[in-house]
mmCIF file of C-alpha atoms in Angstrom:
data_model
loop_
_atom_site.group_PDB
_atom_site.id
_atom_site.type_symbol
_atom_site.label_atom_id
_atom_site.label_comp_id
_atom_site.label_asym_id
_atom_site.label_seq_id
_atom_site.Cartn_x
_atom_site.Cartn_y
_atom_site.Cartn_z
ATOM 1 C CA ARG A 792 -50.606 21.882 12.402
ATOM 2 C CA LEU A 793 -50.894 19.538 15.352
ATOM 3 C CA GLN A 794 -48.465 21.755 17.285
ATOM 4 C CA VAL A 795 -51.197 24.383 17.707
ATOM 5 C CA VAL A 796 -53.251 21.817 19.636
ATOM 6 C CA THR A 797 -50.476 20.054 21.571
ATOM 7 C CA THR A 798 -48.233 22.939 22.671
ATOM 8 C CA PRO A 799 -50.530 24.286 25.427
ATOM 9 C CA HIS A 800 -50.449 20.855 27.114
ATOM 10 C CA LYS A 801 -46.659 20.440 27.139
ATOM 11 C CA SER A 802 -44.432 20.815 30.202
ATOM 12 C CA LYS A 803 -42.974 24.224 31.010
ATOM 13 C CA LYS A 804 -39.545 23.116 29.797
ATOM 14 C CA ALA A 805 -40.986 21.746 26.539
ATOM 15 C CA LYS A 806 -42.834 25.029 25.980
ATOM 16 C CA GLU A 807 -39.631 26.971 26.537
ATOM 17 C CA VAL A 808 -37.817 24.779 23.998
ATOM 18 C CA LYS A 809 -40.718 25.314 21.567
ATOM 19 C CA LEU A 810 -40.420 29.115 21.935
ATOM 20 C CA ALA A 811 -36.665 29.051 21.346
ATOM 21 C CA ASP A 812 -36.974 26.668 18.401
ATOM 22 C CA LYS A 813 -39.660 28.752 16.698
ATOM 23 C CA LEU A 814 -37.652 31.942 17.226
ATOM 24 C CA TYR A 815 -34.595 30.345 15.626
ATOM 25 C CA ASN A 816 -36.612 28.944 12.704
ATOM 26 C CA LEU A 817 -38.433 32.220 12.071
ATOM 27 C CA ARG A 818 -35.243 34.273 12.146
ATOM 28 C CA ASP A 819 -33.645 31.807 9.757
ATOM 29 C CA ILE A 820 -36.570 32.129 7.323
ATOM 30 C CA GLN A 821 -36.492 35.900 7.733
ATOM 31 C CA ARG A 822 -32.795 35.986 6.788
ATOM 32 C CA SER A 823 -33.037 33.510 3.929
ATOM 33 C CA VAL A 824 -36.406 32.533 2.490
ATOM 34 C CA PRO A 825 -36.396 28.850 1.492
ATOM 35 C CA MET A 826 -36.145 28.180 -2.220
ATOM 36 C CA ASN A 827 -39.532 28.005 -3.962
ATOM 37 C CA TRP A 828 -41.389 29.668 -1.051
ATOM 38 C CA SER A 829 -43.755 32.468 -2.048
ATOM 39 C CA LYS A 830 -44.591 35.587 -0.065
ATOM 40 C CA SER A 831 -47.839 34.006 1.092
ATOM 41 C CA ARG A 832 -46.087 30.767 2.128
ATOM 42 C CA VAL A 833 -43.679 32.718 4.339
ATOM 43 C CA GLN A 834 -46.492 34.759 5.875
ATOM 44 C CA GLU A 835 -48.629 31.639 6.422
ATOM 45 C CA TYR A 836 -45.712 30.042 8.265
ATOM 46 C CA PHE A 837 -45.401 33.104 10.517
ATOM 47 C CA ILE A 838 -49.153 33.121 11.192
ATOM 48 C CA TRP A 839 -49.100 29.421 12.072
ATOM 49 C CA SER A 840 -45.990 29.860 14.234
ATOM 50 C CA LYS A 841 -47.705 32.603 16.221
ATOM 51 C CA GLN A 842 -50.625 30.261 16.874
ATOM 52 C CA VAL A 843 -48.137 27.675 18.155
ATOM 53 C CA THR A 844 -46.150 30.078 20.347
ATOM 54 C CA ASP A 845 -49.322 31.636 21.754
ATOM 55 C CA GLY A 846 -49.891 28.212 23.325
ATOM 56 C CA ALA A 847 -46.633 28.563 25.263
ATOM 57 C CA LYS A 848 -47.192 32.023 26.758
ATOM 58 C CA GLY A 849 -46.270 32.732 30.349
ATOM 59 C CA ILE A 850 -43.134 30.582 30.334
ATOM 60 C CA ASN A 851 -40.274 32.847 29.231
ATOM 61 C CA THR A 852 -40.978 36.561 28.926
ATOM 62 C CA TYR A 853 -37.684 37.262 27.176
ATOM 63 C CA LEU A 854 -38.348 34.801 24.338
ATOM 64 C CA GLU A 855 -42.000 35.817 24.148
ATOM 65 C CA ASN A 856 -41.028 39.475 23.741
ATOM 66 C CA LEU A 857 -38.520 38.655 20.992
ATOM 67 C CA LEU A 858 -41.165 36.639 19.154
ATOM 68 C CA GLU A 859 -43.789 39.345 19.574
ATOM 69 C CA GLU A 860 -41.388 41.950 18.179
ATOM 70 C CA LEU A 861 -40.746 39.697 15.188
ATOM 71 C CA TYR A 862 -44.467 39.109 14.616
ATOM 72 C CA GLN A 863 -45.295 42.816 14.863
ATOM 73 C CA ASN A 864 -42.337 44.409 13.095
ATOM 74 C CA GLY A 865 -40.369 41.700 11.297
ATOM 75 C CA THR A 866 -39.801 41.899 7.552
ATOM 76 C CA PHE A 867 -38.269 39.657 4.929
ATOM 77 C CA GLU A 868 -37.022 40.177 1.395
ATOM 78 C CA LEU A 869 -38.146 38.145 -1.571
ATOM 79 C CA ASP A 870 -37.332 38.882 -5.205
ATOM 80 C CA GLY A 871 -36.062 42.356 -4.310
ATOM 81 C CA GLU A 872 -39.204 43.347 -2.396
ATOM 82 C CA THR A 873 -39.646 43.755 1.368
ATOM 83 C CA TYR A 874 -42.703 42.312 3.104
ATOM 84 C CA LYS A 875 -44.036 42.051 6.638
ATOM 85 C CA CYS A 876 -43.418 38.628 8.145
ATOM 86 C CA HIS A 877 -46.790 38.565 9.848
ATOM 87 C CA PRO A 878 -49.386 40.553 7.888
#
């Protein structure tokens, strides 16, 4: 959870890497939920990730827009049900 605090103070390049890394991780989770993760665990991860990436805004509009689309409209499947990534 330290990333929420430290990300806003990183260099522009480090923030850009953070945005790209979170996007990759979130898409990976969206495609294949880790074993033993519940619906709420997935959604908590997305909520936390948004807090982290909000600390890197203003660096790369393209990545920020992709993340925002995922936060607003992304879904994942778990046990045959579809859920919003970010409630």
